[in-house]
Amino acid sequence: MSEGAVLVLLAWVGYLLRRVWRLKDELEFERQWLNVYKERYEELAARD
C-alpha cells in the first residue's frame, strides 16, 4: 500500500470514530431529557 492510501484509510477511520462518538453523545443527551420528562410525568401523576 502506498503512503497516500494509508493516510486516506487513517482519515476515514478517524472520521468514523468521530461520528460514533458524536452519535453516542447525542443518544446520552436524549436519554437525559427522557428521564426529566418521565420524572415530571410521575410527579403530575402522583398529584392526581
Coordinates of C-alpha atoms in Angstrom, one line a residue:
M1 CA 0.0 0.0 0.0
S2 CA 1.2 3.5 -0.8
E3 CA 1.6 6.2 1.8
G4 CA -1.4 8.1 0.3
A5 CA -3.7 5.1 0.7
V6 CA -2.6 4.6 4.3
L7 CA -3.3 8.3 5.1
V8 CA -6.7 8.1 3.4
L9 CA -7.5 4.9 5.4
L10 CA -6.5 6.6 8.7
A11 CA -8.5 9.7 7.9
W12 CA -11.6 7.6 7.1
V13 CA -11.2 5.6 10.4
G14 CA -10.8 8.8 12.3
Y15 CA -13.9 10.2 10.6
L16 CA -16.0 7.1 11.6
L17 CA -14.8 7.3 15.2
R18 CA -15.8 10.9 15.4
R19 CA -19.2 10.1 14.0
V20 CA -19.7 7.3 16.5
W21 CA -18.7 9.4 19.5
R22 CA -21.0 12.2 18.4
L23 CA -23.9 9.8 18.0
K24 CA -23.2 8.4 21.5
D25 CA -23.2 11.9 23.0
E26 CA -26.5 12.7 21.2
L27 CA -28.1 9.5 22.5
E28 CA -26.9 10.2 26.0
F29 CA -28.4 13.7 25.8
E30 CA -31.7 12.3 24.5
R31 CA -31.8 9.8 27.4
Q32 CA -31.3 12.5 30.0
W33 CA -34.2 14.5 28.6
L34 CA -36.4 11.4 28.6
N35 CA -35.6 10.9 32.2
V36 CA -36.5 14.5 33.0
Y37 CA -39.9 14.2 31.2
K38 CA -40.5 10.8 32.9
E39 CA -39.9 12.4 36.4
R40 CA -42.2 15.3 35.7
Y41 CA -44.9 12.9 34.4
E42 CA -44.6 10.8 37.6
E43 CA -44.9 14.0 39.7
L44 CA -48.0 15.0 37.9
A45 CA -49.5 11.5 38.2
A46 CA -48.8 11.5 41.9
R47 CA -50.7 14.7 42.4
D48 CA -53.9 13.3 40.9

